[in-house]
Amino acid sequence: LNEISNLEFVFAGTELQLNSAQQSIVELQKDFPENIRLVQRMSGTEIAQLQMQSTVLLSLIHGSVSDGIMSAKMYGYLAAQKPIVVLSSTKGKDIQYFANKKIQYYCYSAFDFSTTIKLLYTQHTNGELQTVHLNESELFSISQEARVQQLSNLIHQNILTQ
């Protein structure tokens, strides 16, 4: 962490997650108080503002929780059009959104995470880190309206037409 000592990781609402990941973050914050900031739960508007101010977004996923299901948080992350570092405990259950774009960086170990953060940090400091541009149809595909339409179609195809 020495070469990237001015990095700041902000974790919002972690007090609501009483699990080993939350405990790890609290312990890291004790060791690196100048790099890790814990903030209380925020409103959706405040979270969106924080995401837009961020350079890179971080998502913690536990294997049994994700199992191919996209979290509501990930929709907001994708809409922010920022690179997303995804810490996952289970390899092989990754959901790649917009596979033709470099928006997600999956990490399965501390080494993967460290390597990815250093890469993104270097790109950022060299002015090479690009915002991920999603076109109008890609943005619509992650909208609530599109998800409701998909659910409606599934219900129609699998329940109502049986």
Tab-separated table of C-alpha atoms in Angstrom:
chain	number	residue	atom	x	y	z
A	1	LEU	CA	0.000	0.000	0.000
A	2	ASN	CA	3.034	2.281	0.286
A	3	GLU	CA	3.085	3.299	-3.372
A	4	ILE	CA	-0.631	4.147	-3.309
A	5	SER	CA	-0.824	5.653	0.165
A	6	ASN	CA	-3.145	8.489	-0.881
A	7	LEU	CA	-5.915	6.065	-1.852
A	8	GLU	CA	-9.180	6.290	0.043
A	9	PHE	CA	-11.699	3.492	0.327
A	10	VAL	CA	-15.162	4.571	1.476
A	11	PHE	CA	-17.555	1.953	2.815
A	12	ALA	CA	-21.115	3.144	3.334
A	13	GLY	CA	-23.634	1.342	5.520
A	14	THR	CA	-21.358	-1.491	6.600
A	15	GLU	CA	-22.807	-1.341	10.121
A	16	LEU	CA	-25.904	-3.066	8.705
A	17	GLN	CA	-23.909	-6.099	7.565
A	18	LEU	CA	-22.888	-8.071	10.591
A	19	ASN	CA	-20.718	-10.681	8.884
A	20	SER	CA	-17.065	-11.598	8.401
A	21	ALA	CA	-16.639	-9.187	5.465
A	22	GLN	CA	-17.834	-6.279	7.604
A	23	GLN	CA	-15.522	-7.364	10.430
A	24	SER	CA	-12.585	-7.487	7.990
A	25	ILE	CA	-13.321	-3.940	6.850
A	26	VAL	CA	-13.484	-2.696	10.437
A	27	GLU	CA	-10.143	-4.373	11.205
A	28	LEU	CA	-8.543	-2.903	8.069
A	29	GLN	CA	-9.829	0.531	9.041
A	30	LYS	CA	-8.029	0.213	12.376
A	31	ASP	CA	-4.773	-0.600	10.558
A	32	PHE	CA	-5.216	2.041	7.825
A	33	PRO	CA	-7.356	4.846	9.284
A	34	GLU	CA	-6.097	7.369	6.710
A	35	ASN	CA	-7.100	5.119	3.797
A	36	ILE	CA	-10.379	3.550	4.887
A	37	ARG	CA	-13.420	5.601	5.803
A	38	LEU	CA	-16.556	4.028	7.225
A	39	VAL	CA	-19.725	6.080	6.874
A	40	GLN	CA	-23.198	5.379	8.200
A	41	ARG	CA	-26.023	4.314	5.964
A	42	MET	CA	-26.807	6.985	3.370
A	43	SER	CA	-29.873	7.870	1.329
A	44	GLY	CA	-30.089	6.709	-2.281
A	45	THR	CA	-29.366	10.235	-3.467
A	46	GLU	CA	-26.284	10.504	-1.253
A	47	ILE	CA	-25.049	7.104	-2.451
A	48	ALA	CA	-25.503	8.132	-6.099
A	49	GLN	CA	-23.526	11.325	-5.443
A	50	LEU	CA	-20.742	9.354	-3.751
A	51	GLN	CA	-20.631	6.918	-6.683
A	52	MET	CA	-20.360	9.750	-9.199
A	53	GLN	CA	-17.494	11.319	-7.183
A	54	SER	CA	-15.647	7.999	-7.005
A	55	THR	CA	-13.034	6.855	-9.468
A	56	VAL	CA	-13.618	3.124	-9.010
A	57	LEU	CA	-16.457	1.267	-7.288
A	58	LEU	CA	-16.061	-1.818	-5.100
A	59	SER	CA	-18.544	-4.652	-4.743
A	60	LEU	CA	-18.256	-7.457	-2.204
A	61	ILE	CA	-20.059	-10.622	-3.259
A	62	HIS	CA	-20.368	-13.840	-1.308
A	63	GLY	CA	-20.807	-16.904	-3.515
A	64	SER	CA	-24.055	-18.288	-2.166
A	65	VAL	CA	-25.606	-14.826	-2.165
A	66	SER	CA	-24.815	-13.947	-5.770
A	67	ASP	CA	-25.435	-17.256	-7.611
A	68	GLY	CA	-26.189	-15.512	-10.864
A	69	ILE	CA	-28.452	-12.860	-9.368
A	70	MET	CA	-27.613	-9.229	-9.944
A	71	SER	CA	-27.882	-7.134	-6.795
A	72	ALA	CA	-29.740	-3.835	-6.777
A	73	LYS	CA	-26.435	-2.186	-5.878
A	74	MET	CA	-24.881	-3.445	-9.115
A	75	TYR	CA	-27.532	-1.630	-11.179
A	76	GLY	CA	-26.478	1.657	-9.601
A	77	TYR	CA	-22.820	0.810	-10.089
A	78	LEU	CA	-23.349	0.044	-13.775
A	79	ALA	CA	-25.361	3.238	-14.233
A	80	ALA	CA	-22.474	5.237	-12.711
A	81	GLN	CA	-20.358	3.995	-15.642
A	82	LYS	CA	-17.253	3.567	-13.490
A	83	PRO	CA	-14.930	0.578	-13.315
A	84	ILE	CA	-16.180	-1.929	-10.727
A	85	VAL	CA	-13.809	-4.107	-8.711
A	86	VAL	CA	-15.789	-7.164	-7.663
A	87	LEU	CA	-14.438	-9.159	-4.735
A	88	SER	CA	-15.979	-12.584	-5.061
A	89	SER	CA	-15.553	-15.617	-2.852
A	90	THR	CA	-16.680	-18.077	-5.519
A	91	LYS	CA	-15.042	-18.369	-8.913
A	92	GLY	CA	-17.229	-19.431	-11.805
A	93	LYS	CA	-20.435	-17.688	-10.724
A	94	ASP	CA	-19.479	-14.346	-12.188
A	95	ILE	CA	-22.042	-12.310	-14.018
A	96	GLN	CA	-20.359	-10.371	-16.813
A	97	TYR	CA	-22.395	-7.354	-17.819
A	98	PHE	CA	-21.552	-5.684	-21.078
A	99	ALA	CA	-18.809	-8.243	-21.792
A	100	ASN	CA	-17.542	-6.078	-24.657
A	101	LYS	CA	-16.621	-3.324	-22.188
A	102	LYS	CA	-14.025	-3.362	-19.420
A	103	ILE	CA	-16.362	-2.411	-16.586
A	104	GLN	CA	-15.897	-5.268	-14.109
A	105	TYR	CA	-12.680	-6.578	-12.603
A	106	TYR	CA	-13.249	-9.823	-10.690
A	107	CYS	CA	-10.878	-10.598	-7.815
A	108	TYR	CA	-10.821	-13.875	-5.872
A	109	SER	CA	-7.860	-13.298	-3.591
A	110	ALA	CA	-5.978	-10.560	-1.790
A	111	PHE	CA	-3.319	-10.799	-4.510
A	112	ASP	CA	-5.920	-10.309	-7.288
A	113	PHE	CA	-7.361	-7.326	-5.428
A	114	SER	CA	-3.976	-5.721	-4.793
A	115	THR	CA	-2.900	-6.204	-8.410
A	116	THR	CA	-6.168	-4.790	-9.765
A	117	ILE	CA	-6.182	-1.767	-7.446
A	118	LYS	CA	-2.568	-0.974	-8.350
A	119	LEU	CA	-3.377	-1.269	-12.069
A	120	LEU	CA	-6.422	1.011	-11.822
A	121	TYR	CA	-4.550	3.465	-9.597
A	122	THR	CA	-1.670	3.651	-12.088
A	123	GLN	CA	-4.087	4.175	-14.962
A	124	HIS	CA	-5.854	6.904	-12.962
A	125	THR	CA	-2.672	8.770	-11.999
A	126	ASN	CA	-1.423	8.554	-15.605
A	127	GLY	CA	-4.734	9.887	-16.917
A	128	GLU	CA	-5.410	6.579	-18.681
A	129	LEU	CA	-8.380	5.334	-16.652
A	130	GLN	CA	-11.411	5.642	-18.854
A	131	THR	CA	-15.010	6.089	-17.805
A	132	VAL	CA	-17.030	3.206	-19.157
A	133	HIS	CA	-19.413	4.629	-21.728
A	134	LEU	CA	-22.735	2.834	-22.044
A	135	ASN	CA	-24.989	3.678	-24.954
A	136	GLU	CA	-28.681	4.478	-24.535
A	137	SER	CA	-29.895	0.909	-25.075
A	138	GLU	CA	-27.301	-0.458	-22.618
A	139	LEU	CA	-28.390	2.059	-19.992
A	140	PHE	CA	-32.040	1.209	-20.654
A	141	SER	CA	-31.273	-2.508	-20.241
A	142	ILE	CA	-30.321	-1.904	-16.596
A	143	SER	CA	-33.235	0.427	-15.863
A	144	GLN	CA	-36.078	-0.493	-13.555
A	145	GLU	CA	-38.472	-0.222	-16.489
A	146	ALA	CA	-36.490	-2.816	-18.486
A	147	ARG	CA	-36.298	-5.184	-15.500
A	148	VAL	CA	-40.067	-4.935	-14.933
A	149	GLN	CA	-40.608	-5.700	-18.619
A	150	GLN	CA	-38.295	-8.730	-18.402
A	151	LEU	CA	-40.144	-10.017	-15.333
A	152	SER	CA	-43.479	-9.470	-17.040
A	153	ASN	CA	-42.275	-11.420	-20.066
A	154	LEU	CA	-41.040	-14.288	-17.886
A	155	ILE	CA	-44.349	-14.480	-16.053
A	156	HIS	CA	-46.242	-14.410	-19.314
A	157	GLN	CA	-44.056	-17.071	-20.972
A	158	ASN	CA	-43.723	-19.434	-18.028
A	159	ILE	CA	-46.916	-19.063	-16.040
A	160	LEU	CA	-49.724	-17.517	-17.998
A	161	THR	CA	-49.187	-19.531	-21.196
A	162	GLN	CA	-48.981	-22.906	-19.401
